[in-house]
Amino acid sequence: MESSVLVRVRVAPSPTGDPHVGTAYMSLFNWAYAQKTGGQFVLRIEDTDQARYVEGSEKQIFDLLAWLGLTWDEGPDISGPYAPYRQSERLDTYRPYVDQLIEAGHAYYCWCSSQRLTQMRDEQAKAKLSTTGYDRLCYGKTREERAQLPGFSETPVVRMLIPDDMDLGFVDMIRGQISAPRPDDQVILKADGFPTYHMAVVVDDHLMGITHVVRGEEWISSTPKHILLYQWLGWEVPAWCHMPLLRNTDKSKISKRKNPAARLVWFQEEGYLPEALLNFLQLMGYPPTDDQEVCSFEDFVADFDWAKVNTVGPVFDVKKLDWLNGHYLRALSEDELARRIVDYIETYQADGLSRLLGKRSADWKQVVRQAVPLIAPRLVTLKEALEKVRFLLVDFVAVDDAARAKVAEDAPMVLPLAAEVLESLVDFQASAIQEALVTGLVDEQGLSKKTVFAPIRVAIAGALVSPPLFESMEILGRDESLKRLREFLRCVH
Ligand code: GLU
């Protein structure tokens, strides 16, 4: 069936704060399906909840999805044949459908004030009623009739009249036949004249020709109401697909309040690569079958199949992401990795950088580029790079106390000898530095490698563990390396 129909999918985030990682997760699966089928992917902004609207959130949605490479064929920023793609600009579109439902007797006005509704709910809770929800006080009444009763509000809402024999079951593409609990008489038009999500989503998905509604499993309970609206309006019902919710390691639902990683921008701020995050999100929906955890975006799309989606809420384990990020960092060319590190530092660590830069490091980008092969093997995120190259950029290296104590005894003997060897070295280059130090101090003086190299490393890098020593010295150059050996010697004397 699908081959003859142009697949149109969408993601429909609400601009209510900085974007949730779930927006990227949903976009990824929608996008992959559109790619796989030669279909189209639409971005629609669902901003009918004015109370929760947050300025700037929409731009973050655009920027972060673009950062991930999840490009849309139609959307508020690029328009398209079904524009506008922002619900607040479509308000005139919804009202006639609401009127149509009222006229057909599928919907009715409700003038109950919010105080009355709260009181009704409290009473229902106290009476432990088996069926709760709106008690239909307004149903069948004119405005005048209702105005005689308590708890009347001037501006009505419009509610769906949920039939007693409503069909609560539907077919989900990854879950098969499922059903949801019976809904309340859902509000479809609010007192401010805005449609609720339920009305707007159905009208827009229909008018925009959406063939497959792919969204989070939290919407399963709303789907029967949506199907009812499609049927009442005489429209073809789309296919449904509810993706499992991302979960914390304790299995609770991932939320921005509890987990910083629920904020999509967190991954950018922490220096994760978009490639790694995409791969990680793929694994969330598609657990690997044969430990094939690294999967390129192209392979993911080529093999895309809803049947592979795991319905058990995937656990969002950032350790796995760290591992993937390391993999993708190392898969980049050295030039590209250097470029990304530089971009990251300029965007997120400009203050930290300016604090540590000295007169020697005007060309810090060049130093980063030279240091890439040294730091790449252990790099987990772009954020860590600055700390790892710090000793190559500063004018004075801060020596860690524990490291100083460890080498204090050998340093006064080793460092003058090392300085002497290095002063006369013709070509100040990593392998020559190593060879000269081994020949001059290990072979000729009979010292152990540890005795020789630990004090040199502490003098050069400030710590007992550092990126490769000889390559670091080459980057620093002869003068700076000798200066560090002498400075450290002064402080251990
Ligand atoms: N605006 C809804 C959300 O942000 C979209 C739900 C849907 O895809 O139908 O979750």
XYZ file of C-alpha atoms and ligand atoms in Angstrom:
503
model
C 0.000 0.000 0.000
C 2.759 2.371 1.024
C 4.553 2.242 -2.274
C 1.744 3.985 -4.123
C 1.172 6.698 -1.528
C 3.639 9.505 -1.011
C 4.666 9.206 2.623
C 4.344 12.490 4.505
C 5.451 12.575 8.107
C 5.971 15.423 10.516
C 7.366 16.424 13.829
C 5.304 18.940 15.726
C 7.185 20.350 18.697
C 5.737 22.972 21.001
C 8.004 25.959 21.709
C 7.646 25.740 25.468
C 11.278 25.957 26.573
C 14.572 24.703 25.352
C 13.887 21.662 23.203
C 13.574 18.206 24.729
C 15.809 15.425 23.456
C 12.579 13.621 22.523
C 12.092 16.153 19.720
C 15.329 14.974 18.128
C 14.425 11.345 18.723
C 11.011 11.750 17.074
C 12.469 13.789 14.244
C 15.102 11.151 13.605
C 12.596 8.335 13.184
C 10.215 10.435 11.119
C 13.053 11.672 8.972
C 14.501 8.205 8.454
C 11.123 6.894 7.346
C 10.711 9.761 4.883
C 14.205 9.083 3.531
C 13.597 5.366 3.251
C 10.322 5.782 1.365
C 11.224 8.818 -0.717
C 8.639 10.743 1.280
C 8.546 14.179 2.846
C 9.258 15.400 6.329
C 7.414 18.440 7.663
C 8.266 20.591 10.675
C 5.253 22.197 12.284
C 5.356 24.431 15.328
C 2.488 23.744 17.732
C 2.208 26.991 19.635
C -1.471 27.109 20.555
C -0.702 26.966 24.260
C 0.061 30.653 24.703
C 0.559 30.307 28.453
C 3.504 27.962 27.929
C 5.030 29.785 24.966
C 8.711 30.613 25.433
C 10.423 33.198 23.261
C 13.467 31.845 21.463
C 12.427 28.228 21.830
C 11.375 27.934 18.198
C 14.751 29.133 16.964
C 16.458 26.592 19.196
C 14.311 23.872 17.627
C 15.395 24.941 14.128
C 19.049 25.270 15.094
C 19.317 21.999 16.950
C 17.539 19.920 14.316
C 19.734 21.520 11.664
C 22.818 20.763 13.795
C 21.765 17.120 13.733
C 21.268 17.241 9.968
C 17.569 16.392 10.306
C 16.435 18.696 7.539
C 12.777 19.297 6.817
C 11.134 19.681 3.427
C 8.535 22.151 4.674
C 8.442 24.274 7.793
C 7.817 27.744 9.213
C 11.241 29.010 8.198
C 11.207 27.721 4.615
C 7.462 27.625 3.981
C 5.905 25.098 1.595
C 2.643 24.254 -0.151
C 0.659 23.969 3.109
C 1.897 27.148 4.783
C 1.667 28.545 7.370
C 3.405 25.884 9.476
C 2.985 27.664 12.795
C -0.366 26.934 14.429
C -0.762 30.424 15.885
C -0.841 31.686 12.285
C -3.569 29.230 11.357
C -6.232 30.204 13.868
C -8.784 31.014 11.152
C -8.340 27.510 9.791
C -9.653 25.680 12.836
C -12.810 27.575 13.713
C -14.967 26.388 10.763
C -14.256 22.766 11.657
C -15.228 23.408 15.265
C -18.488 24.988 14.037
C -19.081 22.016 11.758
C -18.772 19.657 14.730
C -21.125 21.769 16.836
C -23.709 21.840 14.051
C -23.503 18.095 13.600
C -24.056 17.583 17.330
C -20.578 16.138 17.921
C -19.449 19.076 20.026
C -21.075 21.515 22.447
C -20.398 24.753 24.291
C -19.403 24.597 27.920
C -19.599 27.690 30.153
C -18.373 26.074 33.344
C -15.913 28.272 35.200
C -12.589 26.802 36.230
C -13.662 27.037 39.896
C -16.717 24.911 39.143
C -14.616 22.336 37.309
C -12.178 22.123 40.215
C -15.038 21.734 42.670
C -16.607 19.031 40.467
C -13.315 17.120 40.350
C -12.853 17.378 44.122
C -16.343 16.041 44.697
C -15.784 13.201 42.243
C -12.531 12.328 43.988
C -14.224 12.374 47.413
C -17.094 10.216 46.217
C -14.556 7.813 44.632
C -16.646 7.634 41.464
C -15.622 4.976 38.992
C -16.179 7.293 36.033
C -14.843 10.774 36.463
C -14.549 13.632 33.986
C -16.759 16.430 32.859
C -20.336 15.913 34.089
C -21.972 17.511 31.041
C -23.761 20.178 33.024
C -23.748 22.447 29.939
C -24.700 19.804 27.406
C -28.053 20.507 25.738
C -28.418 23.932 27.385
C -28.588 27.336 25.766
C -26.398 30.103 27.072
C -29.364 31.627 28.921
C -30.322 28.359 30.560
C -26.808 27.730 31.699
C -26.371 31.289 32.975
C -29.054 30.611 35.602
C -26.859 27.960 37.232
C -23.821 28.491 39.462
C -20.221 28.447 38.155
C -21.013 30.233 34.897
C -18.258 31.822 32.862
C -18.924 34.384 30.093
C -16.511 32.864 27.596
C -17.302 29.273 26.753
C -15.064 26.452 25.583
C -16.182 23.809 23.099
C -16.110 20.139 24.075
C -16.325 16.908 22.101
C -19.385 14.803 22.894
C -17.692 11.458 23.406
C -20.196 8.722 22.421
C -20.884 5.895 24.858
C -20.012 3.286 22.283
C -16.804 4.966 21.186
C -14.210 2.663 19.656
C -11.148 2.767 21.878
C -8.959 0.447 19.846
C -6.637 1.163 16.957
C -3.697 -0.348 15.097
C -0.250 0.973 15.875
C 2.535 0.289 13.408
C 4.945 -0.962 16.027
C 2.563 -2.282 18.669
C -0.211 -3.872 16.620
C -3.788 -3.648 17.894
C -3.918 -1.566 21.081
C -6.530 0.326 23.022
C -6.717 3.334 25.306
C -8.965 4.223 28.264
C -12.218 6.012 27.601
C -11.641 9.764 27.340
C -13.417 12.675 28.931
C -15.442 15.175 26.852
C -12.274 16.752 25.549
C -12.084 20.535 25.108
C -11.302 21.324 21.473
C -11.668 25.102 21.480
C -10.432 27.106 24.445
C -12.009 30.232 25.940
C -9.304 32.365 24.293
C -10.461 31.170 20.868
C -7.392 28.993 20.334
C -7.946 25.363 19.460
C -6.502 22.817 21.846
C -3.707 20.533 20.688
C -6.238 17.768 19.935
C -8.239 19.812 17.460
C -5.311 21.557 15.850
C -3.236 18.405 15.412
C -6.028 16.600 13.599
C -6.934 19.514 11.327
C -3.317 20.217 10.472
C -2.280 16.627 9.945
C -5.220 16.225 7.596
C -4.777 19.487 5.692
C -1.031 18.933 5.415
C -1.531 15.475 3.956
C 0.252 13.636 6.769
C 0.024 9.910 6.056
C 1.788 8.542 9.151
C 1.613 10.122 12.577
C 4.794 9.162 14.407
C 5.017 10.498 17.950
C 5.765 9.544 21.545
C 3.829 6.871 23.396
C 2.416 9.498 25.766
C -0.067 10.280 22.982
C -1.542 6.759 22.803
C -4.354 7.754 25.153
C -5.273 10.681 22.862
C -5.361 8.722 19.636
C -8.963 7.386 19.914
C -10.156 10.994 20.337
C -8.179 12.002 17.279
C -9.612 9.123 15.271
C -13.088 10.228 16.277
C -12.402 13.752 15.014
C -11.158 12.359 11.682
C -14.307 10.271 11.356
C -16.668 13.098 12.299
C -15.015 15.372 9.779
C -15.166 12.647 7.120
C -11.397 12.438 6.680
C -9.113 9.497 6.033
C -7.403 8.377 9.233
C -3.574 8.285 9.023
C -1.404 5.388 10.180
C -0.251 5.606 13.814
C 3.077 4.914 15.308
C 3.885 5.588 18.953
C 7.549 5.463 19.811
C 8.610 4.231 23.252
C 9.548 6.980 25.687
C 13.159 7.490 26.620
C 13.864 6.497 30.215
C 16.438 7.322 32.858
C 18.647 4.501 34.098
C 16.171 4.046 36.983
C 13.463 3.504 34.300
C 11.617 6.739 35.112
C 10.522 8.909 32.212
C 13.290 11.235 31.111
C 12.479 14.806 32.083
C 14.306 18.116 31.904
C 13.755 18.616 35.623
C 15.535 15.425 36.619
C 18.074 14.875 33.885
C 20.160 17.536 32.163
C 20.488 15.205 29.172
C 16.758 15.633 28.527
C 17.649 19.077 27.173
C 18.727 18.709 23.582
C 21.065 21.667 23.797
C 22.944 19.911 26.609
C 24.588 17.612 24.065
C 25.918 20.589 22.155
C 27.070 22.299 25.333
C 28.830 19.169 26.531
C 30.710 18.733 23.268
C 29.013 15.710 21.763
C 29.114 15.285 18.013
C 25.791 15.280 16.160
C 26.815 12.029 14.438
C 27.256 10.341 17.825
C 23.968 11.636 19.188
C 22.117 10.443 16.095
C 23.661 7.002 16.410
C 22.804 6.959 20.107
C 19.182 7.906 19.429
C 18.975 5.219 16.747
C 20.060 2.662 19.350
C 17.327 3.907 21.671
C 14.651 2.860 19.227
C 16.470 -0.008 17.587
C 18.447 -2.090 20.045
C 21.362 -3.599 18.113
C 20.802 -7.217 17.129
C 24.400 -8.360 16.817
C 26.308 -5.867 18.968
C 26.583 -3.677 15.924
C 26.252 -0.493 17.930
C 28.019 1.800 15.544
C 25.675 2.304 12.649
C 26.000 5.065 10.128
C 23.033 7.218 9.374
C 22.944 5.897 5.810
C 22.846 2.271 6.986
C 20.163 3.119 9.508
C 18.002 4.632 6.776
C 18.682 1.825 4.299
C 17.547 -0.808 6.822
C 14.758 1.206 8.354
C 11.806 -0.878 9.484
C 9.196 -0.052 12.129
C 9.069 -3.716 13.106
C 12.554 -3.345 14.587
C 11.506 -0.682 17.053
C 11.614 -1.907 20.614
C 8.455 -1.081 22.540
C 10.131 -1.331 25.930
C 11.180 2.158 27.047
C 14.838 2.450 26.082
C 17.229 3.424 28.851
C 19.095 6.591 28.186
C 22.578 5.688 29.285
C 25.010 8.519 28.658
C 27.967 6.153 29.163
C 27.043 4.514 25.895
C 26.945 7.920 24.271
C 30.423 8.713 25.606
C 31.722 5.588 23.994
C 30.042 6.393 20.692
C 31.273 9.967 20.810
C 34.848 8.782 21.229
C 34.366 6.523 18.252
C 33.015 9.314 16.046
C 35.662 11.794 17.205
C 38.371 9.385 16.155
C 36.689 8.692 12.848
C 37.103 12.353 11.862
C 40.172 13.503 9.971
C 42.642 15.374 12.178
C 41.867 18.634 10.369
C 38.153 18.180 10.881
C 38.531 17.269 14.546
C 40.709 20.338 15.057
C 38.093 22.485 13.355
C 35.342 21.149 15.612
C 37.435 21.612 18.747
C 38.241 25.196 17.743
C 34.560 25.914 17.033
C 33.591 24.428 20.349
C 36.165 26.432 22.292
C 35.155 29.657 20.544
C 31.473 29.054 21.263
C 31.531 27.675 24.791
C 34.939 28.258 26.322
C 35.984 31.688 25.091
C 36.350 32.998 28.645
C 38.338 30.014 29.827
C 40.560 30.316 26.794
C 41.263 34.007 27.238
C 42.187 33.399 30.881
C 44.825 30.876 30.023
C 46.305 32.300 26.844
C 49.654 33.969 27.258
C 52.016 35.834 24.987
C 53.356 32.652 23.477
C 50.007 31.345 22.362
C 48.653 33.945 19.973
C 48.258 31.161 17.488
C 46.307 28.867 19.760
C 44.385 27.343 16.850
C 47.612 26.131 15.350
C 48.582 24.583 18.693
C 45.215 22.823 18.881
C 45.727 21.481 15.374
C 49.192 20.175 16.248
C 47.921 18.630 19.472
C 45.022 16.763 17.874
C 46.938 13.543 17.181
C 48.182 13.611 20.781
C 44.858 14.091 22.508
C 42.494 12.267 20.136
C 43.116 8.730 21.423
C 41.575 9.470 24.826
C 39.194 12.252 23.971
C 35.553 11.637 24.926
C 33.962 15.026 24.203
C 35.016 18.265 22.521
C 34.639 19.955 25.896
C 37.616 18.087 27.320
C 40.018 19.188 24.617
C 40.853 22.602 26.087
C 41.846 21.094 29.410
C 44.032 18.558 27.643
C 45.884 21.169 25.576
C 46.012 23.773 28.331
C 49.658 23.000 29.215
C 50.632 23.674 25.608
C 49.024 27.133 25.629
C 49.922 28.650 28.989
C 53.017 30.707 29.744
C 53.497 29.083 33.123
C 52.476 25.530 33.716
C 50.950 24.900 37.129
C 52.537 21.827 38.647
C 50.333 19.498 40.547
C 51.596 19.115 44.175
C 51.417 15.351 44.269
C 53.360 15.125 41.009
C 55.999 17.525 42.280
C 56.482 15.473 45.461
C 56.841 12.270 43.445
C 59.719 13.539 41.329
C 61.342 16.044 43.716
C 64.203 13.702 44.509
C 65.230 12.818 40.942
C 64.556 16.172 39.291
C 67.697 18.055 40.487
C 69.894 15.371 38.981
C 67.884 14.590 35.813
C 66.766 18.021 34.617
C 70.200 19.678 34.154
C 71.375 16.647 32.176
C 68.212 16.706 30.062
C 68.606 20.429 29.413
C 72.172 19.898 28.292
C 71.192 17.142 25.858
C 68.310 19.171 24.446
C 70.322 22.333 24.009
C 72.673 20.664 21.599
C 70.014 18.742 19.698
C 70.055 19.788 16.048
C 66.548 18.895 15.054
C 64.027 19.572 17.868
C 61.530 17.004 16.789
C 59.746 14.256 18.783
C 61.693 11.156 17.734
C 65.013 13.002 17.903
C 64.156 14.332 21.381
C 63.318 10.851 22.569
C 66.414 9.319 21.072
C 68.714 11.969 22.496
C 67.266 11.666 25.995
C 67.390 7.864 25.949
C 70.976 7.847 24.683
C 72.207 10.628 26.933
C 70.453 9.753 30.173
C 69.295 6.135 30.057
C 72.096 4.508 28.070
C 75.037 6.673 29.071
C 74.087 7.488 32.674
C 72.446 4.138 33.392
C 69.256 5.756 34.728
C 65.905 4.023 34.437
C 63.381 5.445 31.985
C 61.030 6.226 34.828
C 63.697 8.176 36.703
C 64.413 10.197 33.595
C 61.013 10.822 32.103
C 58.816 11.377 35.154
C 60.555 14.646 36.209
C 60.706 15.849 32.606
C 57.016 15.168 32.143
C 56.098 16.988 35.346
C 58.221 19.968 34.306
C 56.715 20.086 30.831
C 53.069 19.192 31.475
C 52.646 19.829 35.201
C 51.419 16.274 35.870
C 52.557 12.658 35.889
C 50.008 11.777 33.228
C 49.866 13.836 30.058
C 49.575 13.546 26.308
C 52.695 12.026 24.672
C 55.738 13.818 26.064
C 58.115 14.137 23.129
C 55.436 15.296 20.728
C 54.322 17.842 23.316
C 57.879 19.122 23.612
C 58.095 19.429 19.868
C 54.937 21.570 19.856
C 56.265 23.741 22.686
C 59.591 24.160 20.920
C 63.083 24.104 22.306
C 63.048 27.441 24.125
C 59.809 26.872 25.961
C 60.735 23.273 26.826
C 64.086 24.335 28.248
C 62.435 27.210 30.090
C 60.045 24.735 31.750
C 62.828 22.373 32.761
C 64.713 25.270 34.400
C 61.655 26.732 36.089
C 60.742 23.393 37.598
C 64.303 22.845 38.701
C 64.167 26.117 40.597
C 61.088 25.053 42.481
C 62.436 21.664 43.552
C 65.817 22.939 44.630
N 2.965 19.283 20.078
C 3.041 17.924 20.506
C 4.290 17.719 21.330
O 5.063 18.656 21.465
C 3.048 17.009 19.302
C 2.456 15.685 19.523
C 2.212 14.971 18.208
O 3.203 14.695 17.533
O 1.058 14.733 17.863
O 4.540 16.687 21.875
